[in-house]
GROMACS .gro file of C-alpha atoms in nm:
model
  308
    1MET     CA    1  13.973  10.504   6.459
    2ALA     CA    2  13.882  10.574   6.821
    3GLN     CA    3  13.734  10.293   7.029
    4TRP     CA    4  13.402  10.317   7.213
    5SER     CA    5  13.593  10.252   7.534
    6ASP     CA    6  13.795  10.570   7.473
    7LEU     CA    7  13.496  10.805   7.500
    8PRO     CA    8  13.531  11.066   7.778
    9LEU     CA    9  13.370  10.947   8.100
   10ASP     CA   10  13.148  11.256   8.130
   11LEU     CA   11  13.005  11.181   7.784
   12VAL     CA   12  12.947  10.816   7.873
   13VAL     CA   13  12.768  10.923   8.192
   14SER     CA   14  12.552  11.162   7.990
   15ILE     CA   15  12.454  10.877   7.757
   16ALA     CA   16  12.384  10.644   8.050
   17LYS     CA   17  12.139  10.893   8.200
   18ARG     CA   18  11.936  10.885   7.877
   19VAL     CA   19  11.886  10.508   7.877
   20LEU     CA   20  11.530  10.445   8.000
   21LEU     CA   21  11.489  10.068   7.980
   22LEU     CA   22  11.657   9.877   8.263
   23GLU     CA   23  11.752   9.584   8.039
   24HIS     CA   24  11.920   9.825   7.795
   25PHE     CA   25  12.102   9.990   8.086
   26ILE     CA   26  12.241   9.653   8.196
   27VAL     CA   27  12.360   9.580   7.841
   28PHE     CA   28  12.510   9.931   7.829
   29GLY     CA   29  12.722   9.849   8.134
   30ALA     CA   30  12.846   9.527   7.975
   31VAL     CA   31  13.008   9.699   7.675
   32CYS     CA   32  13.343   9.762   7.841
   33ARG     CA   33  13.503   9.848   8.172
   34SER     CA   34  13.471  10.226   8.136
   35TRP     CA   35  13.102  10.201   8.041
   36LYS     CA   36  13.043   9.971   8.336
   37SER     CA   37  13.183  10.239   8.566
   38ALA     CA   38  12.915  10.478   8.434
   39ALA     CA   39  12.629  10.227   8.459
   40THR     CA   40  12.563  10.293   8.827
   41LYS     CA   41  12.238  10.320   9.016
   42GLU     CA   42  12.292  10.695   9.051
   43ASN     CA   43  12.311  10.739   8.673
   44PHE     CA   44  11.998  10.539   8.595
   45THR     CA   45  11.695  10.762   8.542
   46ARG     CA   46  11.428  10.617   8.770
   47THR     CA   47  11.104  10.566   8.582
   48HIS     CA   48  10.834  10.302   8.604
   49GLN     CA   49  10.945   9.993   8.413
   50VAL     CA   50  10.728   9.740   8.234
   51PRO     CA   51  10.660   9.500   8.520
   52LEU     CA   52  10.702   9.128   8.537
   53LEU     CA   53  10.398   8.932   8.649
   54MET     CA   54  10.494   8.708   8.939
   55LEU     CA   55  10.280   8.396   8.913
   56PRO     CA   56  10.135   8.218   9.219
   57GLU     CA   57  10.368   7.995   9.416
   58LYS     CA   58  10.363   7.620   9.367
   59LYS     CA   59  10.387   7.377   9.654
   60GLY     CA   60  10.711   7.192   9.713
   61THR     CA   61  10.943   7.433   9.530
   62THR     CA   62  11.126   7.758   9.593
   63LEU     CA   63  11.119   7.844   9.224
   64ARG     CA   64  10.899   8.140   9.131
   65GLU     CA   65  10.781   8.210   8.779
   66PHE     CA   66  10.779   8.556   8.625
   67CYS     CA   67  10.589   8.634   8.307
   68SER     CA   68  10.743   8.898   8.080
   69LEU     CA   69  10.465   9.075   7.892
   70LYS     CA   70  10.717   9.242   7.664
   71HIS     CA   71  10.889   8.920   7.554
   72GLY     CA   72  10.594   8.684   7.595
   73LYS     CA   73  10.801   8.440   7.799
   74VAL     CA   74  10.796   8.292   8.148
   75PHE     CA   75  11.122   8.299   8.346
   76LYS     CA   76  11.202   8.094   8.656
   77GLN     CA   77  11.406   8.220   8.949
   78ASN     CA   78  11.503   8.038   9.267
   79MET     CA   79  11.382   8.258   9.554
   80PRO     CA   80  11.382   8.067   9.885
   81GLU     CA   81  11.355   8.395  10.077
   82LEU     CA   82  10.996   8.429   9.955
   83VAL     CA   83  10.911   8.111  10.141
   84THR     CA   84  11.078   8.194  10.472
   85GLY     CA   85  11.040   8.573  10.473
   86LYS     CA   86  10.742   8.790  10.552
   87LEU     CA   87  10.584   8.947  10.246
   88PHE     CA   88  10.391   9.271  10.222
   89TYR     CA   89  10.219   9.378   9.902
   90SER     CA   90  10.320   9.734   9.813
   91SER     CA   91  10.278  10.001   9.548
   92LEU     CA   92  10.610   9.894   9.396
   93GLY     CA   93  10.558   9.520   9.386
   94TRP     CA   94  10.634   9.349   9.715
   95LEU     CA   95  10.845   9.424  10.021
   96MET     CA   96  11.028   9.168  10.226
   97THR     CA   97  11.167   9.227  10.574
   98HIS     CA   98  11.545   9.250  10.561
   99PRO     CA   99  11.785   9.367  10.836
  100SER     CA  100  12.016   9.554  10.597
  101TRP     CA  101  11.751   9.797  10.475
  102THR     CA  102  11.796  10.166  10.542
  103SER     CA  103  11.566  10.304  10.811
  104ASP     CA  104  11.488  10.616  10.607
  105TYR     CA  105  11.152  10.518  10.465
  106THR     CA  106  10.779  10.526  10.538
  107VAL     CA  107  10.542  10.235  10.478
  108MET     CA  108  10.167  10.291  10.455
  109ILE     CA  109   9.922  10.001  10.467
  110HIS     CA  110   9.545   9.978  10.459
  111SER     CA  111   9.273   9.734  10.546
  112CYS     CA  112   8.906   9.784  10.477
  113LYS     CA  113   8.852  10.038  10.754
  114ARG     CA  114   9.198  10.144  10.867
  115LEU     CA  115   9.511  10.318  10.750
  116ALA     CA  116   9.840  10.271  10.931
  117PHE     CA  117  10.200  10.374  10.877
  118CYS     CA  118  10.547  10.309  11.014
  119ARG     CA  119  10.862  10.525  11.001
  120PRO     CA  120  11.159  10.330  11.142
  121GLY     CA  121  11.389  10.627  11.082
  122LEU     CA  122  11.191  10.828  11.336
  123GLY     CA  123  11.192  10.555  11.597
  124ASP     CA  124  10.863  10.385  11.517
  125GLN     CA  125  10.861  10.033  11.659
  126GLN     CA  126  10.499   9.963  11.571
  127TRP     CA  127  10.225  10.063  11.330
  128ASN     CA  128  10.059  10.400  11.384
  129VAL     CA  129   9.687  10.383  11.312
  130ILE     CA  130   9.540  10.697  11.156
  131ASP     CA  131   9.209  10.832  11.288
  132SER     CA  132   9.130  10.500  11.451
  133SER     CA  133   8.821  10.638  11.627
  134LYS     CA  134   8.681  10.809  11.318
  135THR     CA  135   8.722  10.559  11.038
  136ASN     CA  136   8.460  10.300  11.129
  137ASP     CA  137   8.222  10.435  10.866
  138ARG     CA  138   8.484  10.432  10.589
  139LEU     CA  139   8.578  10.151  10.355
  140TYR     CA  140   8.920  10.216  10.204
  141PHE     CA  141   8.985  10.070   9.860
  142ASP     CA  142   9.334  10.196   9.779
  143VAL     CA  143   9.623  10.411   9.896
  144THR     CA  144   9.911  10.556   9.694
  145TYR     CA  145  10.205  10.795   9.720
  146TYR     CA  146  10.182  11.104   9.501
  147GLU     CA  147  10.387  11.426   9.500
  148GLY     CA  148  10.520  11.383   9.852
  149ASN     CA  149  10.197  11.271  10.020
  150PHE     CA  150   9.996  10.955  10.076
  151TYR     CA  151   9.644  10.960   9.934
  152ALA     CA  152   9.357  10.719   9.999
  153VAL     CA  153   9.022  10.659   9.834
  154ASP     CA  154   8.716  10.508   9.997
  155TYR     CA  155   8.419  10.311   9.868
  156PHE     CA  156   8.236  10.628   9.759
  157GLY     CA  157   8.526  10.779   9.568
  158GLU     CA  158   8.610  11.034   9.835
  159ILE     CA  159   8.980  11.126   9.828
  160TYR     CA  160   9.181  11.177  10.147
  161VAL     CA  161   9.531  11.309  10.207
  162CYS     CA  162   9.717  11.151  10.499
  163GLU     CA  163   9.874  11.415  10.723
  164ILE     CA  164  10.164  11.235  10.891
  165GLU     CA  165  10.455  11.477  10.837
  166ASP     CA  166  10.477  11.610  11.195
  167PRO     CA  167  10.584  11.325  11.427
  168LYS     CA  168  10.469  11.531  11.727
  169ALA     CA  169  10.116  11.587  11.597
  170PRO     CA  170   9.842  11.322  11.579
  171ALA     CA  171   9.827  11.163  11.235
  172LYS     CA  172   9.499  11.223  11.056
  173THR     CA  173   9.329  11.219  10.719
  174ARG     CA  174   9.170  11.517  10.551
  175VAL     CA  175   8.918  11.511  10.268
  176ILE     CA  176   9.058  11.701   9.970
  177VAL     CA  177   8.812  11.586   9.704
  178PRO     CA  178   8.444  11.508   9.776
  179ARG     CA  179   8.267  11.194   9.667
  180LEU     CA  180   8.269  11.099   9.304
  181PRO     CA  181   7.918  11.170   9.166
  182TYR     CA  182   7.714  10.851   9.185
  183GLU     CA  183   7.611  10.691   8.857
  184PHE     CA  184   7.345  10.426   8.906
  185LYS     CA  185   7.383  10.121   8.686
  186SER     CA  186   7.241   9.830   8.880
  187PRO     CA  187   7.180   9.745   9.246
  188TYR     CA  188   7.393   9.435   9.189
  189ILE     CA  189   7.706   9.613   9.062
  190ILE     CA  190   7.981   9.679   9.316
  191GLU     CA  191   8.275   9.879   9.191
  192LYS     CA  192   8.644   9.860   9.279
  193LEU     CA  193   8.845  10.184   9.286
  194TYR     CA  194   9.217  10.235   9.222
  195LEU     CA  195   9.447  10.537   9.259
  196VAL     CA  196   9.714  10.566   8.989
  197GLU     CA  197   9.979  10.828   8.916
  198SER     CA  198  10.013  10.886   8.542
  199ALA     CA  199  10.221  11.150   8.364
  200GLY     CA  200  10.222  11.376   8.670
  201ALA     CA  201   9.848  11.348   8.737
  202LEU     CA  202   9.661  11.148   8.999
  203LEU     CA  203   9.396  10.926   8.840
  204LEU     CA  204   9.100  10.742   8.987
  205VAL     CA  205   8.998  10.424   8.805
  206LYS     CA  206   8.676  10.238   8.876
  207CYS     CA  207   8.538   9.912   8.739
  208PRO     CA  208   8.289   9.643   8.842
  209ILE     CA  209   8.424   9.378   9.077
  210GLU     CA  210   8.239   9.087   8.918
  211THR     CA  211   8.259   9.169   8.545
  212ILE     CA  212   8.483   9.343   8.294
  213GLU     CA  213   8.197   9.546   8.154
  214TYR     CA  214   8.386   9.874   8.173
  215PHE     CA  215   8.674  10.073   8.319
  216LYS     CA  216   8.624  10.444   8.385
  217VAL     CA  217   8.917  10.679   8.442
  218PHE     CA  218   8.901  11.020   8.611
  219LYS     CA  219   9.163  11.285   8.675
  220VAL     CA  220   9.143  11.359   9.047
  221PRO     CA  221   9.068  11.734   9.087
  222THR     CA  222   9.312  11.796   9.371
  223SER     CA  223   9.313  12.173   9.309
  224ASP     CA  224   8.941  12.258   9.328
  225GLY     CA  225   8.761  11.933   9.418
  226ASN     CA  226   8.528  11.959   9.120
  227TRP     CA  227   8.466  11.630   8.941
  228SER     CA  228   8.293  11.798   8.643
  229ASN     CA  229   8.466  11.720   8.312
  230SER     CA  230   8.724  11.505   8.493
  231GLU     CA  231   8.656  11.178   8.310
  232LEU     CA  232   8.925  11.069   8.064
  233LYS     CA  233   8.799  10.884   7.758
  234ASN     CA  234   9.147  10.831   7.617
  235LEU     CA  235   9.479  10.760   7.788
  236GLY     CA  236   9.684  10.871   7.489
  237ASN     CA  237  10.027  10.712   7.484
  238ARG     CA  238   9.992  10.572   7.836
  239SER     CA  239   9.934  10.220   7.965
  240LEU     CA  240   9.788  10.166   8.312
  241PHE     CA  241   9.874   9.864   8.527
  242LEU     CA  242   9.624   9.776   8.800
  243GLY     CA  243   9.665   9.508   9.065
  244CYS     CA  244   9.600   9.422   9.426
  245ASN     CA  245   9.953   9.526   9.518
  246SER     CA  246  10.048   9.785   9.260
  247SER     CA  247   9.892  10.043   9.028
  248PHE     CA  248  10.101  10.266   8.805
  249SER     CA  249  10.147  10.376   8.444
  250VAL     CA  250  10.416  10.381   8.177
  251GLU     CA  251  10.462  10.558   7.847
  252ALA     CA  252  10.356  10.289   7.601
  253SER     CA  253  10.581  10.378   7.307
  254ASN     CA  254  10.895  10.369   7.522
  255TYR     CA  255  10.832  10.024   7.663
  256GLY     CA  256  10.650   9.825   7.397
  257CYS     CA  257  10.313   9.827   7.574
  258LYS     CA  258   9.970   9.877   7.423
  259ALA     CA  259   9.877  10.245   7.432
  260ASN     CA  260   9.539  10.357   7.567
  261CYS     CA  261   9.500  10.022   7.745
  262ILE     CA  262   9.460   9.901   8.103
  263TYR     CA  263   9.648   9.590   8.217
  264TYR     CA  264   9.463   9.440   8.513
  265THR     CA  265   9.514   9.136   8.731
  266ASN     CA  266   9.330   8.940   9.000
  267ARG     CA  267   8.977   9.066   8.992
  268PRO     CA  268   8.878   8.898   9.320
  269LEU     CA  269   8.522   8.791   9.235
  270GLN     CA  270   8.572   8.692   8.874
  271ARG     CA  271   8.383   8.372   8.816
  272GLN     CA  272   8.511   8.251   8.483
  273GLN     CA  273   8.853   8.129   8.377
  274GLY     CA  274   9.057   8.400   8.207
  275GLU     CA  275   8.842   8.695   8.314
  276ASP     CA  276   9.044   8.781   8.623
  277MET     CA  277   9.339   8.911   8.418
  278GLY     CA  278   9.362   9.085   8.085
  279ILE     CA  279   9.418   9.400   7.880
  280PHE     CA  280   9.122   9.637   7.848
  281ASN     CA  281   9.123   9.861   7.540
  282MET     CA  282   8.981  10.205   7.626
  283GLU     CA  283   8.890  10.276   7.264
  284ASP     CA  284   8.666   9.980   7.182
  285GLY     CA  285   8.610   9.820   7.524
  286LYS     CA  286   8.752   9.485   7.414
  287VAL     CA  287   8.954   9.260   7.643
  288GLU     CA  288   9.264   9.065   7.542
  289SER     CA  289   9.427   8.790   7.748
  290TYR     CA  290   9.799   8.803   7.824
  291VAL     CA  291   9.854   8.495   8.038
  292LYS     CA  292   9.662   8.168   8.056
  293GLU     CA  293   9.717   8.083   8.422
  294SER     CA  294   9.460   8.249   8.646
  295LEU     CA  295   9.207   8.207   8.924
  296ASN     CA  296   9.431   8.156   9.225
  297PHE     CA  297   9.246   8.303   9.523
  298LEU     CA  298   9.502   8.214   9.790
  299THR     CA  299   9.808   8.366   9.624
  300PRO     CA  300   9.751   8.663   9.395
  301HIS     CA  301   9.945   8.747   9.083
  302LEU     CA  302  10.174   9.042   9.158
  303TRP     CA  303  10.319   9.315   8.942
  304VAL     CA  304  10.692   9.333   9.018
  305GLU     CA  305  10.893   9.621   8.877
  306PRO     CA  306  11.255   9.540   8.787
  307SER     CA  307  11.509   9.763   8.962
  308LEU     CA  308  11.882   9.791   9.011
   0.00000   0.00000   0.00000
C-alpha cells in the first residue's frame, strides 16, 4: 500500500491550496517532509481567519494574553517587542515598526479630521496629509482598503475614495456615495460607523456609541450612489468582526463562527461591565458575551488575525 508521503508533489500542492484554516495548514505541513515542502506561504490561500482577541496588557510583564473564540481558551505568549516597539492599530490587527519589512506597502491612518498615508517604497519619509485645508468640517469614523482603493466614511455616512495613486499629483478625497439618509431616533443618540468588506461587497455598519440597542448594516452603493433598498436585514452565512483597529468578515460555516452575527469589541462609551464587547444576533437582536474581561479604556482589546 502506498504511503501518504509518496503522493506526487503537484497533487500535495493542490491539496494544500484547498486548506482554508491556518491551524489545519500547519498540521498539514507536519505530516511528513514532502508535505512540509508543500506547506509554504505561497500555497496558502489567503482568506480572513477567525481572529484572536488580544487582551489588554498587564503591568510588570511582557506576557500578552490571546483569547481564542473558536476554542474558548486564553493563550499566553511572551512578546517583549510589544513593550519596546511602536504600535499602530491597523485593519489587519496591529503593525509594529521593524527594519526588515519590505518597503512595498502603503499605510493609511486617520484621526477625527484628517487622513494621511505613507509609501516608503516611493520614497516617502513622512506622512502625507490628504486635503488638509478642506477637511476641517469632516469627522472621519473609519477607513478601509477595498478592491485596490482606500475608502473613508465620515460622521454623516458620506463615503470617500482616497485618490493617492499618482505620486506626482496632489492626494485628495472624492465623494463617491452621498450621505446616508438620516433616521432620527433621539437627540441623545450618537452613532459609530464602520466600513467592512464582506463577500466582495463593501458594507457600512452603524450602531449607537453608548448602547447596544441595534446594529444596522448597509451595502455601500458604490456604482450609483443610491442608498435606497441598501439595508441588509440578514448577513446569511457571514460573521462580521468590528473593532477599533480592525473590521472584517468571515464565512461562518468554514470557521466555526456564529452566522448572521456581529462580533464587536471596545465600545468606547459603554458604561456597564460586559456591554463593551459581545456578539450581536441580527435575527433577534440579542447580545451574547464571549469574554468576561472588559472595560479597559487605556489599552483596547484588539482583533489579531493569525498569519504565516
